[in-house]
Amino acid sequence: MTFHFIIEELTSTTLKVKTYDGQSYSFTKDNSSSAVRSVTQTRSADESTYNLSGQKVENVTADGIYIQNGQKKVIKK
């Protein structure tokens, strides 16, 4: 699996990233070990529609499977 993201914040204990579909993740390092202590996911209120290639689709004009709000949608016209 490939994970594409944009780094929003990077400190000695925290890494905050945002995926291209608008989801945010926060990774926190425990100072007493070298392991990741917690991972937090925050979903955005993105109403955009994406095709299965991850491309944003403005107007759905063809039958197919699309992603909206993190859910798969089957469109048959």
CSV table of N, CA and C in Angstrom, one decimal:
chain,number,residue,atom,x,y,z
A,1,MET,N,0.8,-1.2,0.0
A,1,MET,CA,0.0,0.0,0.0
A,1,MET,C,0.9,1.2,0.0
A,2,THR,N,0.5,2.2,-0.8
A,2,THR,CA,1.2,3.5,-0.8
A,2,THR,C,0.5,4.5,-0.1
A,3,PHE,N,1.2,5.3,0.7
A,3,PHE,CA,0.6,6.3,1.6
A,3,PHE,C,1.2,7.7,1.2
A,4,HIS,N,0.4,8.5,0.5
A,4,HIS,CA,0.9,9.9,0.1
A,4,HIS,C,0.3,10.9,1.0
A,5,PHE,N,1.1,11.8,1.5
A,5,PHE,CA,0.7,12.8,2.5
A,5,PHE,C,1.5,14.1,2.4
A,6,ILE,N,1.0,15.1,3.1
A,6,ILE,CA,1.7,16.4,3.2
A,6,ILE,C,2.0,16.5,4.7
A,7,ILE,N,3.3,16.9,5.0
A,7,ILE,CA,3.6,17.1,6.4
A,7,ILE,C,3.1,18.5,6.9
A,8,GLU,N,2.3,18.5,7.9
A,8,GLU,CA,1.8,19.8,8.4
A,8,GLU,C,2.6,20.3,9.6
A,9,GLU,N,3.1,19.4,10.4
A,9,GLU,CA,3.9,19.8,11.6
A,9,GLU,C,4.9,18.7,11.9
A,10,LEU,N,6.1,19.0,12.3
A,10,LEU,CA,7.1,18.1,12.6
A,10,LEU,C,7.9,18.6,13.8
A,11,THR,N,7.8,18.0,15.0
A,11,THR,CA,8.6,18.4,16.1
A,11,THR,C,9.4,17.1,16.6
A,12,SER,N,10.1,17.3,17.7
A,12,SER,CA,10.8,16.1,18.2
A,12,SER,C,9.9,15.0,18.7
A,13,THR,N,8.7,15.3,19.0
A,13,THR,CA,7.7,14.3,19.6
A,13,THR,C,6.5,14.1,18.8
A,14,THR,N,6.2,15.0,17.8
A,14,THR,CA,4.9,14.9,17.0
A,14,THR,C,5.2,15.0,15.5
A,15,LEU,N,4.4,14.2,14.8
A,15,LEU,CA,4.4,14.3,13.3
A,15,LEU,C,2.9,14.4,12.9
A,16,LYS,N,2.5,15.5,12.3
A,16,LYS,CA,1.1,15.7,11.9
A,16,LYS,C,1.2,15.7,10.3
A,17,VAL,N,0.4,14.8,9.7
A,17,VAL,CA,0.3,14.8,8.3
A,17,VAL,C,-1.1,14.9,7.8
A,18,LYS,N,-1.3,15.2,6.5
A,18,LYS,CA,-2.6,15.3,5.9
A,18,LYS,C,-2.5,14.6,4.6
A,19,THR,N,-3.5,13.7,4.3
A,19,THR,CA,-3.5,12.9,3.1
A,19,THR,C,-4.1,13.8,2.0
A,20,TYR,N,-3.9,13.4,0.8
A,20,TYR,CA,-4.5,14.2,-0.3
A,20,TYR,C,-6.0,14.2,-0.4
A,21,ASP,N,-6.6,13.2,0.3
A,21,ASP,CA,-8.1,13.2,0.4
A,21,ASP,C,-8.6,14.0,1.6
A,22,GLY,N,-7.8,14.7,2.3
A,22,GLY,CA,-8.2,15.5,3.4
A,22,GLY,C,-8.2,14.9,4.8
A,23,GLN,N,-7.8,13.7,4.9
A,23,GLN,CA,-7.7,13.1,6.3
A,23,GLN,C,-6.4,13.5,7.0
A,24,SER,N,-6.5,13.8,8.3
A,24,SER,CA,-5.3,14.2,9.0
A,24,SER,C,-5.0,13.1,10.0
A,25,TYR,N,-3.7,12.9,10.2
A,25,TYR,CA,-3.1,11.9,11.1
A,25,TYR,C,-2.1,12.6,12.0
A,26,SER,N,-2.1,12.2,13.3
A,26,SER,CA,-1.1,12.7,14.2
A,26,SER,C,-0.4,11.6,14.8
A,27,PHE,N,1.0,11.5,14.7
A,27,PHE,CA,1.8,10.5,15.3
A,27,PHE,C,2.6,11.1,16.5
A,28,THR,N,2.5,10.5,17.7
A,28,THR,CA,3.1,11.1,18.8
A,28,THR,C,4.2,10.1,19.4
A,29,LYS,N,5.4,10.5,19.6
A,29,LYS,CA,6.5,9.7,20.1
A,29,LYS,C,6.6,9.8,21.6
A,30,ASP,N,6.7,8.7,22.2
A,30,ASP,CA,6.8,8.6,23.7
A,30,ASP,C,8.3,8.9,24.0
A,31,ASN,N,8.6,9.9,24.8
A,31,ASN,CA,10.0,10.3,25.1
A,31,ASN,C,10.8,9.3,25.9
A,32,SER,N,10.1,8.3,26.5
A,32,SER,CA,10.8,7.3,27.2
A,32,SER,C,11.2,6.1,26.4
A,33,SER,N,10.8,6.0,25.1
A,33,SER,CA,11.1,4.9,24.2
A,33,SER,C,11.3,5.4,22.8
A,34,SER,N,11.6,4.5,21.9
A,34,SER,CA,11.8,4.9,20.5
A,34,SER,C,10.6,4.5,19.7
A,35,ALA,N,9.5,4.2,20.3
A,35,ALA,CA,8.3,3.7,19.7
A,35,ALA,C,7.3,4.8,19.5
A,36,VAL,N,6.3,4.7,18.6
A,36,VAL,CA,5.2,5.6,18.4
A,36,VAL,C,4.2,5.3,19.5
A,37,ARG,N,3.8,6.2,20.3
A,37,ARG,CA,2.9,6.0,21.4
A,37,ARG,C,1.4,6.0,20.9
A,38,SER,N,1.1,6.9,20.0
A,38,SER,CA,-0.3,6.9,19.6
A,38,SER,C,-0.4,7.5,18.2
A,39,VAL,N,-1.5,7.1,17.5
A,39,VAL,CA,-1.8,7.6,16.2
A,39,VAL,C,-3.3,8.0,16.2
A,40,THR,N,-3.5,9.3,15.8
A,40,THR,CA,-4.9,9.8,15.9
A,40,THR,C,-5.3,10.2,14.5
A,41,GLN,N,-6.5,9.8,14.1
A,41,GLN,CA,-7.0,10.2,12.8
A,41,GLN,C,-8.1,11.2,12.9
A,42,THR,N,-8.0,12.2,12.1
A,42,THR,CA,-9.1,13.2,12.1
A,42,THR,C,-9.7,13.3,10.7
A,43,ARG,N,-10.9,13.1,10.6
A,43,ARG,CA,-11.6,13.2,9.3
A,43,ARG,C,-12.0,14.6,9.0
A,44,SER,N,-11.8,15.1,7.8
A,44,SER,CA,-12.3,16.4,7.5
A,44,SER,C,-13.7,16.3,6.9
A,45,ALA,N,-14.3,17.5,6.8
A,45,ALA,CA,-15.7,17.5,6.3
A,45,ALA,C,-15.6,17.7,4.7
A,46,ASP,N,-14.8,17.0,4.1
A,46,ASP,CA,-14.6,17.2,2.6
A,46,ASP,C,-15.7,16.5,1.9
A,47,GLU,N,-16.5,17.2,1.2
A,47,GLU,CA,-17.6,16.7,0.4
A,47,GLU,C,-17.2,16.4,-1.0
A,48,SER,N,-15.9,16.5,-1.3
A,48,SER,CA,-15.4,16.2,-2.7
A,48,SER,C,-15.6,14.8,-3.1
A,49,THR,N,-15.7,14.6,-4.4
A,49,THR,CA,-15.8,13.2,-5.0
A,49,THR,C,-14.5,12.9,-5.7
A,50,TYR,N,-14.0,11.7,-5.6
A,50,TYR,CA,-12.8,11.2,-6.2
A,50,TYR,C,-13.0,9.9,-6.9
A,51,ASN,N,-12.3,9.7,-8.0
A,51,ASN,CA,-12.4,8.4,-8.7
A,51,ASN,C,-11.4,7.5,-8.1
A,52,LEU,N,-11.3,6.2,-8.5
A,52,LEU,CA,-10.5,5.2,-7.9
A,52,LEU,C,-9.0,5.5,-8.1
A,53,SER,N,-8.6,6.4,-9.0
A,53,SER,CA,-7.2,6.8,-9.2
A,53,SER,C,-6.8,7.9,-8.2
A,54,GLY,N,-7.8,8.4,-7.4
A,54,GLY,CA,-7.5,9.5,-6.5
A,54,GLY,C,-7.6,10.8,-7.0
A,55,GLN,N,-8.2,10.9,-8.2
A,55,GLN,CA,-8.3,12.2,-8.9
A,55,GLN,C,-9.7,12.8,-8.5
A,56,LYS,N,-9.7,14.1,-8.2
A,56,LYS,CA,-10.9,14.8,-7.8
A,56,LYS,C,-11.8,15.0,-9.0
A,57,VAL,N,-13.1,14.6,-8.9
A,57,VAL,CA,-14.0,14.7,-10.0
A,57,VAL,C,-15.1,15.8,-9.6
A,58,GLU,N,-15.2,16.8,-10.5
A,58,GLU,CA,-16.1,17.9,-10.2
A,58,GLU,C,-17.6,17.4,-10.5
A,59,ASN,N,-17.8,16.9,-11.7
A,59,ASN,CA,-19.1,16.4,-12.0
A,59,ASN,C,-19.1,15.0,-12.5
A,60,VAL,N,-19.8,14.1,-11.8
A,60,VAL,CA,-19.8,12.7,-12.1
A,60,VAL,C,-20.7,12.5,-13.3
A,61,THR,N,-20.1,12.1,-14.5
A,61,THR,CA,-20.9,12.0,-15.7
A,61,THR,C,-20.9,10.6,-16.2
A,62,ALA,N,-20.1,9.7,-15.6
A,62,ALA,CA,-20.1,8.3,-16.1
A,62,ALA,C,-20.4,7.3,-15.0
A,63,ASP,N,-20.9,6.2,-15.4
A,63,ASP,CA,-21.0,5.1,-14.4
A,63,ASP,C,-19.7,4.7,-13.8
A,64,GLY,N,-19.7,4.2,-12.6
A,64,GLY,CA,-18.5,3.8,-12.0
A,64,GLY,C,-18.5,3.8,-10.5
A,65,ILE,N,-17.4,3.6,-9.9
A,65,ILE,CA,-17.2,3.6,-8.4
A,65,ILE,C,-16.4,4.9,-8.1
A,66,TYR,N,-17.0,5.6,-7.1
A,66,TYR,CA,-16.4,6.9,-6.7
A,66,TYR,C,-16.2,6.9,-5.2
A,67,ILE,N,-15.4,7.7,-4.7
A,67,ILE,CA,-15.2,7.9,-3.2
A,67,ILE,C,-15.7,9.2,-2.8
A,68,GLN,N,-16.6,9.3,-1.8
A,68,GLN,CA,-17.1,10.5,-1.3
A,68,GLN,C,-17.2,10.3,0.2
A,69,ASN,N,-16.6,11.3,1.0
A,69,ASN,CA,-16.7,11.2,2.5
A,69,ASN,C,-16.1,9.9,3.0
A,70,GLY,N,-15.1,9.4,2.3
A,70,GLY,CA,-14.4,8.1,2.7
A,70,GLY,C,-15.2,6.9,2.4
A,71,GLN,N,-16.3,7.0,1.7
A,71,GLN,CA,-17.2,5.9,1.4
A,71,GLN,C,-17.2,5.6,-0.1
A,72,LYS,N,-17.2,4.4,-0.5
A,72,LYS,CA,-17.4,4.0,-1.9
A,72,LYS,C,-18.8,4.2,-2.3
A,73,LYS,N,-19.0,4.8,-3.5
A,73,LYS,CA,-20.3,5.0,-4.0
A,73,LYS,C,-20.4,4.4,-5.4
A,74,VAL,N,-21.4,3.6,-5.7
A,74,VAL,CA,-21.5,3.1,-7.1
A,74,VAL,C,-22.6,3.9,-7.8
A,75,ILE,N,-22.1,4.4,-8.9
A,75,ILE,CA,-23.0,5.3,-9.7
A,75,ILE,C,-23.4,4.6,-11.0
A,76,LYS,N,-24.7,4.5,-11.2
A,76,LYS,CA,-25.3,3.9,-12.4
A,76,LYS,C,-26.3,4.9,-12.9
A,77,LYS,N,-26.0,5.4,-14.1
A,77,LYS,CA,-26.9,6.5,-14.7
A,77,LYS,C,-27.8,5.9,-15.8
